[in-house]
PDB file of C-alpha atoms in Angstrom:
ATOM      1  CA  MET X  22      17.122 -42.273  24.936  1.00 43.00           C
ATOM      2  CA  SER X  23      17.876 -45.865  23.872  1.00 51.00           C
ATOM      3  CA  ASP X  24      21.204 -45.575  25.717  1.00 57.00           C
ATOM      4  CA  PHE X  25      19.344 -45.530  29.060  1.00 55.00           C
ATOM      5  CA  ILE X  26      17.932 -49.023  28.483  1.00 64.00           C
ATOM      6  CA  HIS X  27      21.341 -50.563  29.242  1.00 67.00           C
ATOM      7  CA  SER X  28      21.429 -52.522  32.527  1.00 72.00           C
ATOM      8  CA  GLY X  29      24.410 -50.456  33.689  1.00 80.00           C
ATOM      9  CA  TRP X  30      22.105 -47.514  34.327  1.00 82.00           C
ATOM     10  CA  SER X  31      20.144 -49.592  36.837  1.00 83.00           C
ATOM     11  CA  ILE X  32      23.329 -50.276  38.792  1.00 86.00           C
ATOM     12  CA  TYR X  33      24.276 -46.610  38.578  1.00 87.00           C
ATOM     13  CA  VAL X  34      20.896 -45.444  39.936  1.00 86.00           C
ATOM     14  CA  ALA X  35      20.992 -47.997  42.773  1.00 88.00           C
ATOM     15  CA  ALA X  36      24.566 -47.024  43.703  1.00 90.00           C
ATOM     16  CA  VAL X  37      23.774 -43.297  43.739  1.00 91.00           C
ATOM     17  CA  THR X  38      20.705 -43.931  45.937  1.00 90.00           C
ATOM     18  CA  ILE X  39      22.618 -46.033  48.474  1.00 91.00           C
ATOM     19  CA  VAL X  40      25.552 -43.612  48.575  1.00 93.00           C
ATOM     20  CA  GLY X  41      23.069 -40.781  49.150  1.00 92.00           C
ATOM     21  CA  LEU X  42      21.567 -42.520  52.178  1.00 91.00           C
ATOM     22  CA  LEU X  43      25.004 -43.292  53.619  1.00 92.00           C
ATOM     23  CA  ALA X  44      26.026 -39.671  53.045  1.00 93.00           C
ATOM     24  CA  CYS X  45      22.985 -38.531  55.047  1.00 90.00           C
ATOM     25  CA  LEU X  46      24.051 -40.723  57.979  1.00 88.00           C
ATOM     26  CA  ALA X  47      27.640 -39.502  57.711  1.00 90.00           C
ATOM     27  CA  LEU X  48      26.434 -35.898  57.731  1.00 87.00           C
ATOM     28  CA  LEU X  49      24.372 -36.589  60.829  1.00 84.00           C
ATOM     29  CA  PHE X  50      27.315 -38.187  62.594  1.00 83.00           C
ATOM     30  CA  ILE X  51      29.592 -35.283  61.773  1.00 82.00           C
ATOM     31  CA  ALA X  52      27.046 -32.648  62.759  1.00 76.00           C
ATOM     32  CA  ALA X  53      26.184 -34.431  66.009  1.00 72.00           C
ATOM     33  CA  ARG X  54      29.771 -34.363  67.299  1.00 69.00           C
ATOM     34  CA  ARG X  55      30.327 -31.522  69.697  1.00 61.00           C
ATOM     35  CA  ARG X  56      33.669 -29.791  69.396  1.00 64.00           C
ATOM     36  CA  VAL X  57      34.811 -27.266  71.963  1.00 59.00           C
ATOM     37  CA  MET X  58      35.730 -24.128  70.058  1.00 61.00           C
ATOM     38  CA  ALA X  59      35.862 -21.567  72.868  1.00 59.00           C
ATOM     39  CA  ASP X  60      35.649 -21.388  76.682  1.00 70.00           C
ATOM     40  CA  ASP X  61      32.231 -19.736  76.518  1.00 73.00           C
ATOM     41  CA  ASN X  62      30.729 -22.425  74.207  1.00 75.00           C
ATOM     42  CA  THR X  63      30.665 -20.164  71.165  1.00 77.00           C
ATOM     43  CA  THR X  64      32.177 -20.538  67.753  1.00 76.00           C
ATOM     44  CA  GLY X  65      33.853 -17.162  68.012  1.00 76.00           C
ATOM     45  CA  HIS X  66      31.571 -15.634  65.392  1.00 81.00           C
ATOM     46  CA  VAL X  67      29.871 -12.362  66.337  1.00 84.00           C
ATOM     47  CA  TRP X  68      27.369 -10.337  64.309  1.00 86.00           C
ATOM     48  CA  ASP X  69      25.920  -6.929  65.012  1.00 84.00           C
ATOM     49  CA  GLU X  70      28.340  -6.489  67.927  1.00 83.00           C
ATOM     50  CA  ASP X  71      26.460  -8.745  70.367  1.00 82.00           C
ATOM     51  CA  LEU X  72      24.942 -11.613  68.358  1.00 89.00           C
ATOM     52  CA  VAL X  73      27.116 -14.705  68.944  1.00 84.00           C
ATOM     53  CA  GLU X  74      26.889 -18.198  67.489  1.00 83.00           C
ATOM     54  CA  LEU X  75      26.743 -20.938  70.112  1.00 80.00           C
ATOM     55  CA  ASN X  76      28.244 -24.379  69.654  1.00 76.00           C
ATOM     56  CA  ASN X  77      25.304 -26.435  70.965  1.00 75.00           C
ATOM     57  CA  PRO X  78      24.689 -30.016  69.781  1.00 73.00           C
ATOM     58  CA  LEU X  79      21.755 -30.905  67.562  1.00 76.00           C
ATOM     59  CA  PRO X  80      18.433 -31.396  69.412  1.00 82.00           C
ATOM     60  CA  ARG X  81      17.853 -35.074  70.110  1.00 84.00           C
ATOM     61  CA  TRP X  82      14.332 -35.016  68.687  1.00 89.00           C
ATOM     62  CA  TRP X  83      15.675 -33.635  65.412  1.00 87.00           C
ATOM     63  CA  MET X  84      18.504 -36.177  65.310  1.00 86.00           C
ATOM     64  CA  TRP X  85      16.212 -39.165  65.906  1.00 90.00           C
ATOM     65  CA  LEU X  86      13.673 -37.847  63.415  1.00 92.00           C
ATOM     66  CA  PHE X  87      16.460 -37.655  60.850  1.00 90.00           C
ATOM     67  CA  VAL X  88      17.554 -41.221  61.673  1.00 90.00           C
ATOM     68  CA  ILE X  89      13.979 -42.507  61.399  1.00 93.00           C
ATOM     69  CA  THR X  90      13.657 -40.807  58.006  1.00 93.00           C
ATOM     70  CA  VAL X  91      16.802 -42.503  56.689  1.00 92.00           C
ATOM     71  CA  VAL X  92      15.769 -45.893  58.089  1.00 92.00           C
ATOM     72  CA  PHE X  93      12.298 -45.536  56.583  1.00 94.00           C
ATOM     73  CA  ALA X  94      13.853 -44.692  53.210  1.00 92.00           C
ATOM     74  CA  ALA X  95      16.063 -47.794  53.382  1.00 91.00           C
ATOM     75  CA  ILE X  96      13.112 -50.061  54.236  1.00 93.00           C
ATOM     76  CA  TYR X  97      10.979 -48.488  51.521  1.00 92.00           C
ATOM     77  CA  LEU X  98      13.666 -48.932  48.878  1.00 90.00           C
ATOM     78  CA  ALA X  99      14.154 -52.567  49.889  1.00 89.00           C
ATOM     79  CA  SER X 100      10.409 -53.290  49.823  1.00 92.00           C
ATOM     80  CA  TYR X 101       9.445 -51.437  46.647  1.00 90.00           C
ATOM     81  CA  PRO X 102      11.155 -51.094  43.238  1.00 88.00           C
ATOM     82  CA  GLY X 103      13.303 -48.072  44.079  1.00 83.00           C
ATOM     83  CA  LEU X 104      16.832 -49.402  43.593  1.00 83.00           C
ATOM     84  CA  GLY X 105      17.353 -49.455  39.855  1.00 79.00           C
ATOM     85  CA  SER X 106      15.702 -52.510  38.325  1.00 81.00           C
ATOM     86  CA  SER X 107      15.159 -54.251  41.675  1.00 82.00           C
ATOM     87  CA  LYS X 108      11.559 -55.434  42.047  1.00 86.00           C
ATOM     88  CA  GLY X 109      11.602 -55.121  45.832  1.00 87.00           C
ATOM     89  CA  THR X 110      10.793 -57.756  48.423  1.00 89.00           C
ATOM     90  CA  LEU X 111       7.035 -57.107  48.241  1.00 90.00           C
ATOM     91  CA  GLY X 112       6.907 -57.663  44.486  1.00 87.00           C
ATOM     92  CA  TRP X 113       4.772 -54.550  43.973  1.00 89.00           C
ATOM     93  CA  SER X 114       4.651 -52.749  40.624  1.00 88.00           C
ATOM     94  CA  SER X 115       2.478 -50.036  39.170  1.00 88.00           C
ATOM     95  CA  THR X 116       1.621 -52.361  36.273  1.00 87.00           C
ATOM     96  CA  GLY X 117       0.532 -55.084  38.669  1.00 90.00           C
ATOM     97  CA  GLN X 118      -1.606 -52.670  40.655  1.00 91.00           C
ATOM     98  CA  LEU X 119      -3.192 -51.367  37.453  1.00 89.00           C
ATOM     99  CA  ASP X 120      -3.983 -54.907  36.298  1.00 88.00           C
ATOM    100  CA  ALA X 121      -5.491 -55.712  39.697  1.00 91.00           C
ATOM    101  CA  GLU X 122      -7.666 -52.606  39.615  1.00 91.00           C
ATOM    102  CA  LYS X 123      -8.775 -53.376  36.048  1.00 85.00           C
ATOM    103  CA  ALA X 124      -9.657 -56.927  37.046  1.00 87.00           C
ATOM    104  CA  LYS X 125     -11.617 -55.607  40.020  1.00 90.00           C
ATOM    105  CA  ALA X 126     -13.490 -53.166  37.781  1.00 87.00           C
ATOM    106  CA  ARG X 127     -14.278 -55.934  35.288  1.00 85.00           C
ATOM    107  CA  ASP X 128     -15.590 -58.188  38.042  1.00 88.00           C
ATOM    108  CA  ALA X 129     -17.811 -55.373  39.277  1.00 89.00           C
ATOM    109  CA  ALA X 130     -19.131 -54.731  35.761  1.00 87.00           C
ATOM    110  CA  ALA X 131     -19.600 -58.405  34.882  1.00 88.00           C
ATOM    111  CA  PRO X 132     -23.218 -58.592  36.141  1.00 90.00           C
ATOM    112  CA  VAL X 133     -24.122 -55.619  33.940  1.00 89.00           C
ATOM    113  CA  TYR X 134     -22.703 -57.196  30.774  1.00 90.00           C
ATOM    114  CA  ALA X 135     -23.978 -60.685  31.600  1.00 90.00           C
ATOM    115  CA  ALA X 136     -27.387 -59.718  30.219  1.00 89.00           C
ATOM    116  CA  PHE X 137     -25.811 -58.973  26.811  1.00 92.00           C
ATOM    117  CA  ASN X 138     -23.618 -62.067  26.440  1.00 89.00           C
ATOM    118  CA  GLY X 139     -24.347 -64.195  23.403  1.00 87.00           C
ATOM    119  CA  LYS X 140     -26.718 -61.681  21.829  1.00 92.00           C
ATOM    120  CA  PRO X 141     -26.042 -60.653  18.220  1.00 93.00           C
ATOM    121  CA  ALA X 142     -25.366 -57.041  17.290  1.00 93.00           C
ATOM    122  CA  GLU X 143     -28.759 -56.733  15.626  1.00 92.00           C
ATOM    123  CA  GLU X 144     -30.494 -57.530  18.916  1.00 94.00           C
ATOM    124  CA  LEU X 145     -28.188 -55.373  21.028  1.00 95.00           C
ATOM    125  CA  ALA X 146     -28.780 -52.439  18.670  1.00 94.00           C
ATOM    126  CA  ARG X 147     -32.455 -52.506  19.675  1.00 92.00           C
ATOM    127  CA  ASP X 148     -31.636 -52.626  23.397  1.00 94.00           C
ATOM    128  CA  SER X 149     -31.627 -49.076  24.766  1.00 93.00           C
ATOM    129  CA  LYS X 150     -29.620 -50.068  27.839  1.00 95.00           C
ATOM    130  CA  ALA X 151     -26.940 -51.767  25.743  1.00 95.00           C
ATOM    131  CA  MET X 152     -26.736 -48.788  23.404  1.00 95.00           C
ATOM    132  CA  ALA X 153     -26.431 -46.364  26.331  1.00 96.00           C
ATOM    133  CA  ILE X 154     -23.462 -48.374  27.612  1.00 96.00           C
ATOM    134  CA  GLY X 155     -22.017 -48.618  24.102  1.00 96.00           C
ATOM    135  CA  GLU X 156     -22.305 -44.868  23.667  1.00 96.00           C
ATOM    136  CA  ARG X 157     -20.379 -44.290  26.903  1.00 96.00           C
ATOM    137  CA  LEU X 158     -17.708 -46.795  25.875  1.00 96.00           C
ATOM    138  CA  PHE X 159     -17.415 -45.029  22.533  1.00 97.00           C
ATOM    139  CA  ALA X 160     -17.095 -41.616  24.196  1.00 97.00           C
ATOM    140  CA  ASN X 161     -14.324 -42.878  26.493  1.00 95.00           C
ATOM    141  CA  ASN X 162     -12.325 -44.893  23.969  1.00 96.00           C
ATOM    142  CA  CYS X 163     -13.135 -43.859  20.396  1.00 96.00           C
ATOM    143  CA  ALA X 164     -14.418 -40.283  20.296  1.00 96.00           C
ATOM    144  CA  ALA X 165     -10.943 -38.762  20.609  1.00 95.00           C
ATOM    145  CA  CYS X 166     -10.203 -39.867  17.019  1.00 95.00           C
ATOM    146  CA  HIS X 167     -13.588 -40.492  15.413  1.00 96.00           C
ATOM    147  CA  GLY X 168     -15.344 -37.537  17.034  1.00 96.00           C
ATOM    148  CA  ALA X 169     -18.201 -37.403  19.516  1.00 95.00           C
ATOM    149  CA  ASP X 170     -20.651 -37.834  16.626  1.00 95.00           C
ATOM    150  CA  ALA X 171     -18.531 -40.659  15.097  1.00 96.00           C
ATOM    151  CA  ARG X 172     -18.305 -38.777  11.804  1.00 96.00           C
ATOM    152  CA  GLY X 173     -14.508 -38.679  11.933  1.00 94.00           C
ATOM    153  CA  SER X 174     -12.327 -36.108  10.234  1.00 93.00           C
ATOM    154  CA  LYS X 175      -9.430 -36.029   7.805  1.00 93.00           C
ATOM    155  CA  GLY X 176      -7.433 -39.196   8.407  1.00 92.00           C
ATOM    156  CA  PHE X 177     -10.050 -40.646  10.795  1.00 95.00           C
ATOM    157  CA  PRO X 178     -12.863 -42.721   9.235  1.00 95.00           C
ATOM    158  CA  ASN X 179     -16.511 -41.757   9.446  1.00 96.00           C
ATOM    159  CA  LEU X 180     -18.323 -44.584  11.242  1.00 96.00           C
ATOM    160  CA  THR X 181     -21.833 -43.425  10.370  1.00 95.00           C
ATOM    161  CA  ASP X 182     -21.692 -44.155   6.630  1.00 93.00           C
ATOM    162  CA  HIS X 183     -21.367 -47.414   4.697  1.00 91.00           C
ATOM    163  CA  ASP X 184     -17.772 -46.922   3.601  1.00 93.00           C
ATOM    164  CA  TRP X 185     -15.672 -49.454   5.519  1.00 95.00           C
ATOM    165  CA  LEU X 186     -11.958 -49.944   4.954  1.00 94.00           C
ATOM    166  CA  TRP X 187     -11.804 -53.302   6.753  1.00 95.00           C
ATOM    167  CA  GLY X 188     -15.431 -54.401   6.618  1.00 94.00           C
ATOM    168  CA  GLY X 189     -18.523 -53.225   8.432  1.00 94.00           C
ATOM    169  CA  THR X 190     -20.055 -56.451   9.696  1.00 95.00           C
ATOM    170  CA  PRO X 191     -20.329 -56.821  13.488  1.00 95.00           C
ATOM    171  CA  GLU X 192     -17.700 -59.581  13.388  1.00 96.00           C
ATOM    172  CA  ARG X 193     -15.198 -57.419  11.501  1.00 96.00           C
ATOM    173  CA  ILE X 194     -15.851 -54.492  13.825  1.00 97.00           C
ATOM    174  CA  VAL X 195     -15.153 -56.715  16.841  1.00 97.00           C
ATOM    175  CA  GLU X 196     -11.916 -57.828  15.167  1.00 97.00           C
ATOM    176  CA  THR X 197     -10.929 -54.239  14.444  1.00 97.00           C
ATOM    177  CA  ILE X 198     -11.575 -53.046  17.996  1.00 97.00           C
ATOM    178  CA  THR X 199      -9.828 -56.036  19.554  1.00 97.00           C
ATOM    179  CA  ASN X 200      -6.677 -56.210  17.423  1.00 97.00           C
ATOM    180  CA  GLY X 201      -6.455 -52.718  15.982  1.00 96.00           C
ATOM    181  CA  ARG X 202      -5.576 -51.966  12.372  1.00 96.00           C
ATOM    182  CA  GLN X 203      -2.561 -50.686  10.488  1.00 94.00           C
ATOM    183  CA  GLY X 204      -3.187 -49.434   6.992  1.00 91.00           C
ATOM    184  CA  MET X 205      -0.102 -48.676   4.960  1.00 93.00           C
ATOM    185  CA  MET X 206       0.189 -47.336   1.430  1.00 94.00           C
ATOM    186  CA  PRO X 207       3.812 -47.240   0.261  1.00 94.00           C
ATOM    187  CA  PRO X 208       5.134 -44.353  -1.865  1.00 95.00           C
ATOM    188  CA  MET X 209       4.244 -45.307  -5.433  1.00 95.00           C
ATOM    189  CA  ALA X 210       5.825 -42.522  -7.470  1.00 93.00           C
ATOM    190  CA  ALA X 211       8.743 -44.722  -8.600  1.00 94.00           C
ATOM    191  CA  ALA X 212       6.374 -47.505  -9.680  1.00 93.00           C
ATOM    192  CA  VAL X 213       4.038 -45.137 -11.519  1.00 93.00           C
ATOM    193  CA  GLY X 214       6.743 -43.273 -13.436  1.00 92.00           C
ATOM    194  CA  SER X 215       7.446 -39.617 -14.012  1.00 94.00           C
ATOM    195  CA  SER X 216       5.729 -36.652 -12.422  1.00 94.00           C
ATOM    196  CA  THR X 217       3.560 -36.454 -15.529  1.00 96.00           C
ATOM    197  CA  ASP X 218       2.513 -40.044 -15.022  1.00 95.00           C
ATOM    198  CA  VAL X 219       1.615 -39.281 -11.408  1.00 96.00           C
ATOM    199  CA  HIS X 220      -0.503 -36.375 -12.615  1.00 96.00           C
ATOM    200  CA  ASN X 221      -2.261 -38.636 -15.117  1.00 96.00           C
ATOM    201  CA  VAL X 222      -2.919 -41.331 -12.492  1.00 96.00           C
ATOM    202  CA  ALA X 223      -4.376 -38.695 -10.169  1.00 96.00           C
ATOM    203  CA  GLN X 224      -6.736 -37.602 -12.945  1.00 96.00           C
ATOM    204  CA  TYR X 225      -7.717 -41.209 -13.594  1.00 96.00           C
ATOM    205  CA  VAL X 226      -8.468 -41.730  -9.886  1.00 96.00           C
ATOM    206  CA  LEU X 227     -10.666 -38.639  -9.955  1.00 96.00           C
ATOM    207  CA  SER X 228     -12.517 -40.055 -12.947  1.00 96.00           C
ATOM    208  CA  LEU X 229     -13.324 -43.271 -11.088  1.00 95.00           C
ATOM    209  CA  SER X 230     -15.670 -41.411  -8.739  1.00 93.00           C
ATOM    210  CA  GLY X 231     -17.076 -39.117 -11.386  1.00 93.00           C
ATOM    211  CA  ALA X 232     -15.218 -36.089 -10.003  1.00 93.00           C
ATOM    212  CA  PRO X 233     -14.183 -33.247 -12.331  1.00 94.00           C
ATOM    213  CA  HIS X 234     -11.053 -34.342 -14.199  1.00 95.00           C
ATOM    214  CA  ASP X 235      -9.026 -34.015 -17.392  1.00 95.00           C
ATOM    215  CA  PRO X 236     -10.335 -36.797 -19.702  1.00 95.00           C
ATOM    216  CA  ILE X 237      -7.162 -36.962 -21.799  1.00 96.00           C
ATOM    217  CA  ALA X 238      -4.864 -37.167 -18.742  1.00 95.00           C
ATOM    218  CA  ALA X 239      -7.209 -39.726 -17.144  1.00 95.00           C
ATOM    219  CA  HIS X 240      -7.057 -41.884 -20.286  1.00 96.00           C
ATOM    220  CA  LEU X 241      -3.260 -41.766 -20.216  1.00 96.00           C
ATOM    221  CA  GLY X 242      -3.202 -42.574 -16.507  1.00 94.00           C
ATOM    222  CA  ARG X 243      -5.400 -45.653 -16.804  1.00 95.00           C
ATOM    223  CA  GLU X 244      -2.525 -47.888 -17.870  1.00 94.00           C
ATOM    224  CA  LYS X 245      -0.233 -46.521 -15.145  1.00 94.00           C
ATOM    225  CA  PHE X 246      -2.915 -47.254 -12.569  1.00 95.00           C
ATOM    226  CA  SER X 247      -1.979 -50.940 -12.928  1.00 94.00           C
ATOM    227  CA  ALA X 248       0.720 -50.260 -10.310  1.00 93.00           C
ATOM    228  CA  CYS X 249      -2.085 -49.449  -7.846  1.00 94.00           C
ATOM    229  CA  ALA X 250      -4.495 -52.187  -8.906  1.00 93.00           C
ATOM    230  CA  ALA X 251      -2.803 -54.862  -6.786  1.00 92.00           C
ATOM    231  CA  CYS X 252      -4.349 -53.279  -3.693  1.00 94.00           C
ATOM    232  CA  HIS X 253      -7.189 -51.099  -4.950  1.00 95.00           C
ATOM    233  CA  GLY X 254      -8.398 -53.491  -7.646  1.00 94.00           C
ATOM    234  CA  ALA X 255      -8.505 -53.077 -11.415  1.00 93.00           C
ATOM    235  CA  LYS X 256     -11.562 -50.825 -11.134  1.00 93.00           C
ATOM    236  CA  GLY X 257     -10.323 -49.043  -7.987  1.00 94.00           C
ATOM    237  CA  GLN X 258     -13.066 -50.499  -5.804  1.00 95.00           C
ATOM    238  CA  GLY X 259     -10.701 -51.312  -2.958  1.00 94.00           C
ATOM    239  CA  ASN X 260      -9.978 -54.437  -0.956  1.00 94.00           C
ATOM    240  CA  GLN X 261     -11.283 -54.777   2.595  1.00 94.00           C
ATOM    241  CA  ALA X 262      -8.901 -57.668   3.281  1.00 92.00           C
ATOM    242  CA  LEU X 263      -6.013 -55.203   2.910  1.00 92.00           C
ATOM    243  CA  GLY X 264      -7.799 -52.092   4.141  1.00 93.00           C
ATOM    244  CA  ALA X 265      -7.357 -50.544   0.692  1.00 94.00           C
ATOM    245  CA  PRO X 266      -9.890 -47.735   0.137  1.00 94.00           C
ATOM    246  CA  ASN X 267     -12.521 -47.770  -2.561  1.00 95.00           C
ATOM    247  CA  LEU X 268     -11.474 -45.076  -5.039  1.00 95.00           C
ATOM    248  CA  SER X 269     -14.670 -45.216  -7.048  1.00 94.00           C
ATOM    249  CA  ASP X 270     -16.942 -43.664  -4.419  1.00 93.00           C
ATOM    250  CA  LYS X 271     -17.071 -40.106  -3.141  1.00 91.00           C
ATOM    251  CA  THR X 272     -15.500 -40.772   0.259  1.00 92.00           C
ATOM    252  CA  TRP X 273     -12.021 -39.277   0.675  1.00 93.00           C
ATOM    253  CA  LEU X 274     -10.306 -40.103   3.947  1.00 93.00           C
ATOM    254  CA  HIS X 275      -7.097 -38.132   3.450  1.00 92.00           C
ATOM    255  CA  GLY X 276      -8.280 -35.221   1.346  1.00 91.00           C
ATOM    256  CA  TYR X 277      -9.938 -34.593  -2.002  1.00 89.00           C
ATOM    257  CA  GLY X 278      -8.539 -33.343  -5.279  1.00 93.00           C
ATOM    258  CA  GLU X 279      -5.477 -33.833  -7.433  1.00 94.00           C
ATOM    259  CA  ALA X 280      -3.085 -32.330  -4.863  1.00 95.00           C
ATOM    260  CA  ALA X 281      -4.203 -34.776  -2.172  1.00 95.00           C
ATOM    261  CA  ILE X 282      -4.022 -37.773  -4.497  1.00 95.00           C
ATOM    262  CA  THR X 283      -0.605 -36.752  -5.810  1.00 96.00           C
ATOM    263  CA  ALA X 284       0.702 -36.381  -2.264  1.00 95.00           C
ATOM    264  CA  MET X 285      -0.534 -39.892  -1.446  1.00 95.00           C
ATOM    265  CA  VAL X 286       1.135 -41.377  -4.523  1.00 95.00           C
ATOM    266  CA  ASN X 287       4.417 -39.563  -3.897  1.00 96.00           C
ATOM    267  CA  ASN X 288       4.660 -39.921  -0.122  1.00 95.00           C
ATOM    268  CA  GLY X 289       2.454 -42.849   0.846  1.00 94.00           C
ATOM    269  CA  LYS X 290       0.533 -42.954   4.104  1.00 93.00           C
ATOM    270  CA  THR X 291       0.405 -45.040   7.274  1.00 93.00           C
ATOM    271  CA  ASN X 292      -2.658 -45.039   9.484  1.00 92.00           C
ATOM    272  CA  VAL X 293      -2.863 -46.891  12.794  1.00 94.00           C
ATOM    273  CA  MET X 294      -5.814 -47.709  14.995  1.00 95.00           C
ATOM    274  CA  PRO X 295      -4.581 -49.021  18.373  1.00 96.00           C
ATOM    275  CA  ALA X 296      -5.779 -52.377  19.658  1.00 96.00           C
ATOM    276  CA  HIS X 297      -8.249 -52.289  22.538  1.00 96.00           C
ATOM    277  CA  GLY X 298      -8.197 -55.984  23.401  1.00 93.00           C
ATOM    278  CA  GLN X 299      -6.100 -55.373  26.494  1.00 88.00           C
ATOM    279  CA  ARG X 300      -8.024 -52.246  27.459  1.00 88.00           C
ATOM    280  CA  LEU X 301     -11.578 -53.567  27.187  1.00 91.00           C
ATOM    281  CA  SER X 302     -13.091 -56.917  28.119  1.00 90.00           C
ATOM    282  CA  PRO X 303     -14.650 -59.128  25.398  1.00 92.00           C
ATOM    283  CA  GLU X 304     -18.087 -58.285  26.805  1.00 92.00           C
ATOM    284  CA  GLN X 305     -17.404 -54.554  26.531  1.00 93.00           C
ATOM    285  CA  ILE X 306     -16.058 -54.949  22.994  1.00 95.00           C
ATOM    286  CA  ASN X 307     -19.169 -56.881  22.012  1.00 95.00           C
ATOM    287  CA  VAL X 308     -21.449 -54.059  23.186  1.00 96.00           C
ATOM    288  CA  LEU X 309     -19.201 -51.362  21.710  1.00 96.00           C
ATOM    289  CA  ALA X 310     -19.086 -53.146  18.343  1.00 96.00           C
ATOM    290  CA  ALA X 311     -22.877 -53.366  18.302  1.00 96.00           C
ATOM    291  CA  TYR X 312     -23.085 -49.637  18.990  1.00 96.00           C
ATOM    292  CA  VAL X 313     -20.587 -48.804  16.232  1.00 97.00           C
ATOM    293  CA  TRP X 314     -22.436 -51.071  13.821  1.00 96.00           C
ATOM    294  CA  SER X 315     -25.738 -49.387  14.682  1.00 95.00           C
ATOM    295  CA  LEU X 316     -24.353 -45.966  13.774  1.00 95.00           C
ATOM    296  CA  SER X 317     -24.429 -46.851  10.082  1.00 93.00           C
ATOM    297  CA  GLN X 318     -27.647 -48.906  10.322  1.00 88.00           C
ATOM    298  CA  GLY X 319     -29.934 -46.321  11.905  1.00 69.00           C
ATOM    299  CA  SER X 320     -32.937 -46.709   9.638  1.00 57.00           C
ATOM    300  CA  THR X 321     -32.583 -50.500   9.456  1.00 60.00           C
ATOM    301  CA  VAL X 322     -32.439 -50.836  13.238  1.00 60.00           C
ATOM    302  CA  ALA X 323     -35.372 -48.471  13.685  1.00 47.00           C
ATOM    303  CA  LYS X 324     -37.544 -50.456  11.228  1.00 46.00           C
ATOM    304  CA  SER X 325     -36.730 -53.762  12.901  1.00 51.00           C
ATOM    305  CA  ALA X 326     -37.446 -52.494  16.424  1.00 49.00           C
ATOM    306  CA  PRO X 327     -40.511 -54.183  17.996  1.00 47.00           C
TER     307      PRO X 327
END
């Protein structure tokens, strides 16, 4: 499909469109000309013994309707972006209309969010109106991946616990929602060593969280784990600055067990959360972040409520 990005395709589309309109006018001109084909104004064709085809001209109302249609098409194509990459004389675009509608919606919602501006997440979490709005924002923008209950699924983080890849403070949540995140673990099999070494590292990773494992293999894999320590830390406790998971807890984002760990080491993994900074206003993100933060602070928020 990259071939269709070339500017020549724009010229081709515009040329085909213009030729099509001219062909319509030519067809009308040809069809409107009356040619005498017989003395009785027929074409000479007869069907079913007495059904003859007359050689009458096109009705004027049909002809002018056809002309109006072609003229309207020409004006439309000149005014709007219909001729290849031409922007049209009116300067209209679907992107521009979308931006205008989004700006209009934000202006309409501004009075609602004005009451929440400048308030910290802790205070917003105790505001039932703010949390109702945050819940709706979450349902519309986040639930498709994290689930309606925000508990996530395989490959999609649970937002109701205290296990945060990039940090769980309100400020970090705002940053995550605004800019998005891209977590990438490269394939590490070559750095770890042989398939036996990968097996041993997987057993060592299992031992970090107290999961059932082979003690001998885990002991042998401890040294090889140094290839992973740059991101996950020497003790496997992760690094929120890099989005590297904590391997010493019992939270497994991409699957549990030796097979899942081995697959991660051999194949790597890339996870992407899209940025919402262009989709949501800063005021909306502030309320949404407070709602997401509150999901893992339920008891704390409840105790601090007046």
